[in-house]
C-alpha cells in the first residue's frame, strides 16, 4: 500500500550488496524489495516511464542479480499487480558470481498491495472489500492469474527453487495461492508482509463459535430421557460401520504418515506489526480467542479420536511501541537495518484457522451404494 522512493545505493550499503548469502534477514529484505519493484512497475506504467533510463522498478531487482521475465496483468483495468523475477545468471557472471548462492530462489512471484491511484484504485479496493466480506480472494481475476503463474514457475524450476511474496492485499493473494498449491502437494516458500487479518466473515465466525460453545454447555446440563435409545442406535451404527470404516480410518492414519500430504511441509513466513490494525489479529494467541479448546487449538476430533492438525507458520512480529498506521503498514520497514523481530511458532489462532483445511482429516464415510 505504501512505497518510498529511496536511494537504492544507500539501501544496498545497509544490507551489503556484495554479501549474496541469503540468510533470513537478507532474504526478507530482498523479498520486500521485489514487492516494491511491483508497485513501481505499475507506477512506471501509469506515468509512461518505459525507458531503462527513467524507469524506477528495475533498480529494485538488478542489484540482486535478478531479471523480469513476466508481469501479471489485471484484465479488468490493465494494471500490473504482480511480477515474476528470475535469477539472472549472465548478470551474476559479469560480476564474478559464478554460482547461484545456496538458498537464493531461481524465481520469485511478487504481488503488490493496494495502490491509491485513480487508474487502479477501483479494482484494488474491490478486492480489498472482497476479502473484508468473505475472507477469501478466490473470486478475483487476480487469484486465478497468480495461481497459474506460480504453478507454472514451480513446474519449470521445481517448487524448492521458487518463492512467492506479497504485501498487504498482495500478501492475502500470496497466502491463498500458496495454500491452494500446498493442497496439491506443491510447497512453495511464502513470505507475507502485513497480510490482511480483519474480515466480516471472521467476526461472524467468532460469534458463531461462541454461540455454539454456549449451546453445547447448556445442552450438556439438560438431562435426556432418550440416552438409552441413542446409545443403542450408536451401537448399531458402529456395527454397520464395520470393516469399511476401519479401512477408511487406517487409510487416514497412513495419510498422516505420508510425506506427500504436506503436514508441516508448507510453513509460510508472516511479518506483522502490532500497530497495524490490518494485520495485528495474527498476534492474538489461541488461548485469548478460543477458550473452549482449553489450549488445544491444533486438535481436531474425528469420530471421537483426537487428531493433531499441525498447522504452523513462522510469525515475525515487530513492535516499536505505538506507531502511526501508515508507518506500521508500510513495506519499507521490512528492509530496515535496525529491524528487531520476535519469532513465534504454532501460536496464532488465525493462522491455524486459515491453514486448517490443509491438515484436517475428513471423517470416514460408509459406502451405502453398490460397489
Coordinates of C-alpha atoms in Angstrom, one line a residue:
X1 CA 0.0 0.0 0.0
X2 CA 2.9 2.3 0.6
X3 CA 6.2 2.9 -1.2
X4 CA 9.3 5.0 -0.8
X5 CA 11.5 6.5 -3.5
X6 CA 14.6 5.5 -1.5
X7 CA 18.2 5.9 -2.6
X8 CA 18.8 2.3 -3.5
X9 CA 22.6 2.7 -3.2
X10 CA 22.1 3.6 0.4
X11 CA 19.8 0.6 0.9
X12 CA 22.4 -1.7 -0.6
X13 CA 25.1 -0.3 1.6
X14 CA 22.9 -1.1 4.6
X15 CA 22.3 -4.7 3.7
X16 CA 25.6 -5.4 1.9
X17 CA 25.1 -6.0 -1.8
X18 CA 28.3 -8.0 -2.1
X19 CA 27.1 -10.4 0.6
X20 CA 24.9 -12.6 -1.6
X21 CA 24.5 -15.3 1.0
X22 CA 20.7 -15.3 1.6
X23 CA 20.3 -15.7 5.3
X24 CA 16.9 -15.0 6.9
X25 CA 17.3 -11.2 7.2
X26 CA 18.8 -10.8 3.7
X27 CA 16.1 -12.9 2.1
X28 CA 13.4 -10.9 3.9
X29 CA 15.0 -7.7 2.6
X30 CA 15.2 -9.0 -1.0
X31 CA 11.6 -10.2 -1.0
X32 CA 10.4 -6.7 0.3
X33 CA 12.5 -5.0 -2.4
X34 CA 10.9 -7.2 -5.1
X35 CA 7.4 -6.3 -4.0
X36 CA 8.5 -2.6 -4.0
X37 CA 9.5 -3.2 -7.6
X38 CA 6.0 -4.4 -8.5
X39 CA 4.5 -1.3 -7.0
X40 CA 6.9 0.8 -9.1
X41 CA 6.2 -1.3 -12.3
X42 CA 2.6 -0.2 -12.1
X43 CA 3.5 3.4 -11.4
X44 CA 6.0 3.3 -14.3
X45 CA 3.2 2.1 -16.5
X46 CA 0.8 4.8 -15.3
X47 CA 3.4 7.6 -15.8
X48 CA 4.8 6.2 -19.1
X49 CA 8.3 5.5 -17.8
X50 CA 9.1 2.8 -20.3
X51 CA 12.8 3.5 -20.9
X52 CA 15.5 1.9 -18.9
X53 CA 16.9 5.3 -18.2
X54 CA 13.8 6.7 -16.4
X55 CA 12.0 3.5 -15.2
X56 CA 12.2 3.1 -11.4
X57 CA 11.2 -0.5 -11.0
X58 CA 14.4 -2.2 -12.5
X59 CA 16.6 -0.6 -9.9
X60 CA 14.9 -2.8 -7.2
X61 CA 15.8 -6.2 -8.8
X62 CA 19.0 -5.6 -10.9
X63 CA 21.4 -5.2 -7.9
X64 CA 20.3 -8.6 -6.6
X65 CA 21.1 -10.3 -9.9
X66 CA 17.5 -10.9 -11.0
X67 CA 15.6 -10.1 -14.1
X68 CA 12.0 -9.5 -15.0
X69 CA 10.5 -12.4 -17.0
X70 CA 6.8 -11.8 -16.7
X71 CA 4.3 -9.2 -15.4
X72 CA 0.9 -10.2 -14.1
X73 CA -1.9 -8.1 -15.6
X74 CA -5.4 -7.5 -14.3
X75 CA -7.5 -7.8 -17.4
X76 CA -10.2 -5.5 -15.9
X77 CA -8.1 -2.4 -16.0
X78 CA -4.7 -3.4 -17.5
X79 CA -2.9 -2.7 -14.3
X80 CA 0.2 -4.7 -13.1
X81 CA -0.4 -6.4 -9.8
X82 CA 2.5 -8.9 -9.8
X83 CA 5.7 -10.0 -11.5
X84 CA 7.9 -13.0 -11.9
X85 CA 11.6 -12.3 -11.3
X86 CA 14.2 -14.9 -12.3
X87 CA 17.9 -15.3 -11.3
X88 CA 20.0 -13.6 -13.9
X89 CA 22.9 -15.9 -14.4
X90 CA 24.6 -13.7 -17.0
X91 CA 24.4 -10.6 -14.8
X92 CA 25.8 -12.6 -11.9
X93 CA 28.7 -14.0 -14.1
X94 CA 29.5 -10.5 -15.2
X95 CA 30.1 -9.6 -11.5
X96 CA 32.1 -12.8 -11.0
X97 CA 29.3 -14.5 -9.1
X98 CA 29.9 -18.0 -10.6
X99 CA 27.1 -19.9 -9.0
X100 CA 23.7 -19.0 -7.5
X101 CA 24.1 -18.7 -3.7
X102 CA 22.6 -21.6 -1.7
X103 CA 19.0 -20.7 -0.7
X104 CA 18.6 -18.0 -3.3
X105 CA 15.4 -18.9 -5.3
X106 CA 15.6 -19.3 -9.0
X107 CA 12.3 -17.4 -9.4
X108 CA 10.1 -15.2 -7.3
X109 CA 6.5 -14.3 -7.7
X110 CA 6.0 -10.8 -6.1
X111 CA 2.5 -9.4 -5.6
X112 CA 1.8 -5.8 -4.6
X113 CA -1.0 -4.4 -2.4
X114 CA -3.4 -1.6 -2.8
X115 CA -2.4 1.5 -4.9
X116 CA -4.3 4.6 -4.0
X117 CA -4.0 6.0 -7.6
X118 CA -7.0 6.6 -9.8
X119 CA -6.1 4.1 -12.7
X120 CA -6.1 1.1 -10.4
X121 CA -7.8 2.1 -7.1
X122 CA -11.2 0.8 -8.2
X123 CA -10.1 -2.8 -8.7
X124 CA -7.7 -2.8 -5.7
X125 CA -10.5 -1.6 -3.4
X126 CA -12.9 -4.1 -5.0
X127 CA -10.6 -7.0 -3.9
X128 CA -10.0 -5.4 -0.5
X129 CA -13.8 -5.4 0.0
X130 CA -13.9 -9.0 -1.3
X131 CA -11.6 -10.1 1.5
X132 CA -13.3 -7.9 4.1
X133 CA -16.6 -9.5 3.3
X134 CA -15.6 -13.2 2.7
X135 CA -12.1 -13.6 4.0
X136 CA -11.3 -15.1 0.5
X137 CA -9.9 -13.8 -2.7
X138 CA -10.7 -16.8 -4.9
X139 CA -13.4 -15.0 -6.8
X140 CA -10.9 -12.4 -8.1
X141 CA -9.4 -12.4 -11.5
X142 CA -6.0 -11.8 -9.9
X143 CA -6.3 -15.0 -7.9
X144 CA -6.5 -17.2 -10.9
X145 CA -3.8 -15.4 -12.8
X146 CA -1.4 -15.6 -9.8
X147 CA -2.2 -19.3 -9.2
X148 CA -1.5 -20.2 -12.8
X149 CA 1.7 -18.2 -12.8
X150 CA 3.0 -19.7 -9.5
X151 CA 2.1 -23.2 -10.6
X152 CA 3.9 -22.7 -13.9
X153 CA 7.2 -21.5 -12.4
X154 CA 7.1 -24.2 -9.8
X155 CA 6.8 -26.8 -12.6
X156 CA 9.6 -25.1 -14.5
X157 CA 12.1 -24.7 -11.7
X158 CA 10.9 -27.0 -9.0
X159 CA 8.9 -25.8 -6.0
X160 CA 12.0 -25.8 -3.8
X161 CA 13.6 -23.2 -6.1
X162 CA 10.6 -20.8 -6.1
X163 CA 9.3 -18.2 -3.6
X164 CA 6.0 -16.2 -3.5
X165 CA 5.9 -12.9 -1.7
X166 CA 3.2 -10.2 -1.2
X167 CA 2.4 -7.1 0.8
X168 CA -1.0 -6.1 2.2
X169 CA -3.6 -7.2 -0.3
X170 CA -0.8 -8.9 -2.2
X171 CA 0.0 -10.9 0.9
X172 CA -3.6 -12.1 1.0
X173 CA -3.3 -13.3 -2.5
X174 CA 0.1 -14.9 -1.8
X175 CA -1.3 -16.8 1.2
X176 CA -4.3 -18.2 -0.6
X177 CA -2.4 -19.1 -3.8
X178 CA 0.4 -20.8 -1.7
X179 CA -2.3 -22.7 0.2
X180 CA -4.0 -23.8 -3.0
X181 CA -0.8 -25.2 -4.3
X182 CA 0.0 -26.9 -0.9
X183 CA -3.2 -28.8 -1.2
X184 CA -1.9 -30.2 -4.5
X185 CA 1.3 -31.2 -2.8
X186 CA 3.3 -28.3 -4.3
X187 CA 5.1 -26.5 -1.4
X188 CA 6.4 -23.0 -2.3
X189 CA 8.3 -20.8 0.2
X190 CA 5.9 -18.0 1.1
X191 CA 6.7 -14.5 2.6
X192 CA 3.7 -12.4 3.7
X193 CA 4.2 -8.7 4.7
X194 CA 1.4 -7.1 6.6
X195 CA -1.2 -9.7 5.5
X196 CA -4.8 -8.7 6.0
X197 CA -6.4 -10.3 9.0
X198 CA -9.7 -8.5 9.6
X199 CA -12.9 -9.5 7.8
X200 CA -16.7 -9.6 8.5
X201 CA -16.7 -13.3 7.8
X202 CA -14.1 -13.9 10.6
X203 CA -16.1 -11.7 13.0
X204 CA -19.3 -13.6 12.3
X205 CA -17.4 -16.9 12.6
X206 CA -16.1 -15.9 16.0
X207 CA -19.7 -15.1 17.1
X208 CA -20.9 -18.4 15.7
X209 CA -18.2 -20.3 17.6
X210 CA -19.0 -18.6 20.8
X211 CA -22.8 -19.3 20.4
X212 CA -22.1 -23.0 19.5
X213 CA -19.9 -23.4 22.6
X214 CA -22.6 -21.8 24.8
X215 CA -25.2 -24.1 23.3
X216 CA -23.1 -27.2 23.9
X217 CA -22.6 -26.2 27.5
X218 CA -26.3 -25.7 28.0
X219 CA -27.2 -28.9 26.2
X220 CA -24.8 -30.9 28.4
X221 CA -26.6 -29.6 31.5
X222 CA -30.0 -30.8 30.3
X223 CA -30.8 -34.4 31.2
X224 CA -32.1 -36.5 28.3
X225 CA -34.6 -39.4 28.7
X226 CA -33.6 -40.8 25.3
X227 CA -30.0 -41.6 26.2
X228 CA -30.6 -45.3 26.2
X229 CA -32.3 -45.3 22.8
X230 CA -29.5 -43.1 21.4
X231 CA -26.8 -45.5 22.8
X232 CA -28.5 -48.5 21.2
X233 CA -28.7 -46.6 17.9
X234 CA -25.0 -45.7 18.2
X235 CA -24.0 -49.3 18.8
X236 CA -25.9 -50.4 15.6
X237 CA -24.2 -47.6 13.7
X238 CA -20.8 -48.8 14.9
X239 CA -21.6 -52.3 13.7
X240 CA -22.8 -51.1 10.3
X241 CA -19.6 -49.1 10.0
X242 CA -17.6 -52.3 10.3
X243 CA -14.7 -53.1 8.1
X244 CA -15.3 -50.1 5.7
X245 CA -15.0 -47.6 8.5
X246 CA -11.9 -49.3 9.9
X247 CA -10.2 -49.3 6.4
X248 CA -11.1 -45.7 6.0
X249 CA -9.6 -44.7 9.3
X250 CA -6.4 -46.7 8.7
X251 CA -6.2 -45.0 5.3
X252 CA -6.4 -41.6 7.0
X253 CA -3.7 -42.6 9.5
X254 CA -1.4 -43.6 6.6
X255 CA -2.2 -40.3 5.0
X256 CA -0.8 -38.6 8.1
X257 CA 2.4 -40.6 7.8
X258 CA 2.6 -39.9 4.0
X259 CA 5.1 -37.1 3.3
X260 CA 3.0 -36.2 0.3
X261 CA 0.2 -34.9 2.5
X262 CA 2.3 -32.0 3.4
X263 CA 1.8 -31.7 7.2
X264 CA 4.5 -29.3 8.3
X265 CA 5.9 -29.0 4.8
X266 CA 4.4 -25.7 3.9
X267 CA 5.3 -23.1 6.6
X268 CA 4.5 -19.5 5.4
X269 CA 6.5 -16.6 6.8
X270 CA 4.3 -13.8 8.1
X271 CA 5.7 -10.4 9.0
X272 CA 3.3 -8.3 11.1
X273 CA 3.4 -5.0 13.1
X274 CA 1.5 -4.7 16.4
X275 CA 0.5 -1.2 15.5
X276 CA -1.0 -2.2 12.1
X277 CA -4.7 -2.9 12.7
X278 CA -4.9 -4.6 9.3
X279 CA -2.6 -7.5 10.3
X280 CA -2.4 -7.3 14.1
X281 CA -5.1 -10.0 14.6
X282 CA -2.4 -12.5 13.7
X283 CA -0.7 -11.8 17.0
X284 CA -3.7 -12.9 19.1
X285 CA -2.8 -16.1 20.8
X286 CA -5.0 -19.1 20.7
X287 CA -5.8 -19.1 24.4
X288 CA -7.0 -15.5 24.0
X289 CA -9.6 -16.1 21.3
X290 CA -10.7 -19.7 21.8
X291 CA -11.2 -20.6 25.4
X292 CA -13.4 -23.6 24.5
X293 CA -10.4 -25.6 23.2
X294 CA -8.6 -25.3 26.6
X295 CA -5.3 -24.6 24.8
X296 CA -5.7 -27.4 22.3
X297 CA -6.0 -25.2 19.3
X298 CA -4.4 -27.7 16.8
X299 CA -6.5 -30.7 17.8
X300 CA -9.5 -31.9 15.8
X301 CA -11.9 -34.7 16.8
X302 CA -13.0 -37.2 14.2
X303 CA -15.4 -40.0 15.4
X304 CA -14.2 -39.4 19.0
X305 CA -10.5 -39.6 18.1
X306 CA -8.1 -36.7 18.6
X307 CA -6.0 -35.8 15.5
X308 CA -3.2 -33.2 15.7
X309 CA -3.7 -30.7 12.9
X310 CA 0.0 -29.5 12.9
X311 CA -0.9 -26.2 11.3
X312 CA 2.2 -24.0 11.5
X313 CA 3.7 -20.7 10.3
X314 CA 6.6 -18.6 11.2
X315 CA 5.2 -15.4 12.6
X316 CA 7.6 -12.5 12.8
X317 CA 6.3 -9.7 15.0
X318 CA 7.7 -6.2 15.1
X319 CA 6.8 -3.9 17.9
X320 CA 8.4 -0.4 18.2
X321 CA 5.8 0.9 20.5
X322 CA 2.8 3.0 19.3
X323 CA 3.2 3.9 15.6
X324 CA 1.1 5.7 13.1
X325 CA -0.9 3.4 10.8
X326 CA 0.9 4.4 7.6
X327 CA 4.3 3.7 9.2
X328 CA 3.2 0.4 10.7
X329 CA 1.6 -0.8 7.5
X330 CA 4.4 0.4 5.2
X331 CA 6.6 -2.0 3.2
X332 CA 9.8 -0.1 3.7
X333 CA 10.0 -1.1 7.4
X334 CA 10.9 -4.7 6.4
X335 CA 14.2 -3.7 4.8
X336 CA 15.2 -1.5 7.8
X337 CA 18.7 -2.2 9.1
X338 CA 17.7 -1.8 12.7
X339 CA 14.7 -4.2 12.5
X340 CA 14.1 -6.2 15.6
X341 CA 11.7 -9.1 15.1
X342 CA 10.2 -11.6 17.5
X343 CA 9.5 -15.1 16.2
X344 CA 6.5 -17.2 17.3
X345 CA 5.6 -20.7 16.1
X346 CA 2.3 -22.6 16.5
X347 CA 0.9 -19.6 18.4
X348 CA -1.8 -17.9 16.3
X349 CA -5.4 -18.9 16.2
X350 CA -5.9 -17.1 13.0
X351 CA -3.0 -18.9 11.3
X352 CA -4.3 -22.2 12.4
X353 CA -7.8 -21.4 11.1
X354 CA -6.5 -20.3 7.7
X355 CA -4.3 -23.4 7.4
X356 CA -6.7 -25.9 9.0
X357 CA -8.1 -27.3 5.7
X358 CA -4.6 -28.4 4.8
X359 CA -4.3 -30.7 7.7
X360 CA -7.8 -31.7 8.7
X361 CA -8.7 -35.4 8.2
X362 CA -12.2 -35.9 6.9
X363 CA -14.5 -38.2 8.8
X364 CA -14.7 -41.8 7.4
X365 CA -17.9 -42.3 5.5
X366 CA -19.6 -45.7 5.0
X367 CA -20.3 -46.7 1.4
X368 CA -24.0 -47.2 1.1
X369 CA -24.1 -47.5 -2.6
X370 CA -23.3 -50.5 -4.8
X371 CA -19.7 -51.4 -5.3

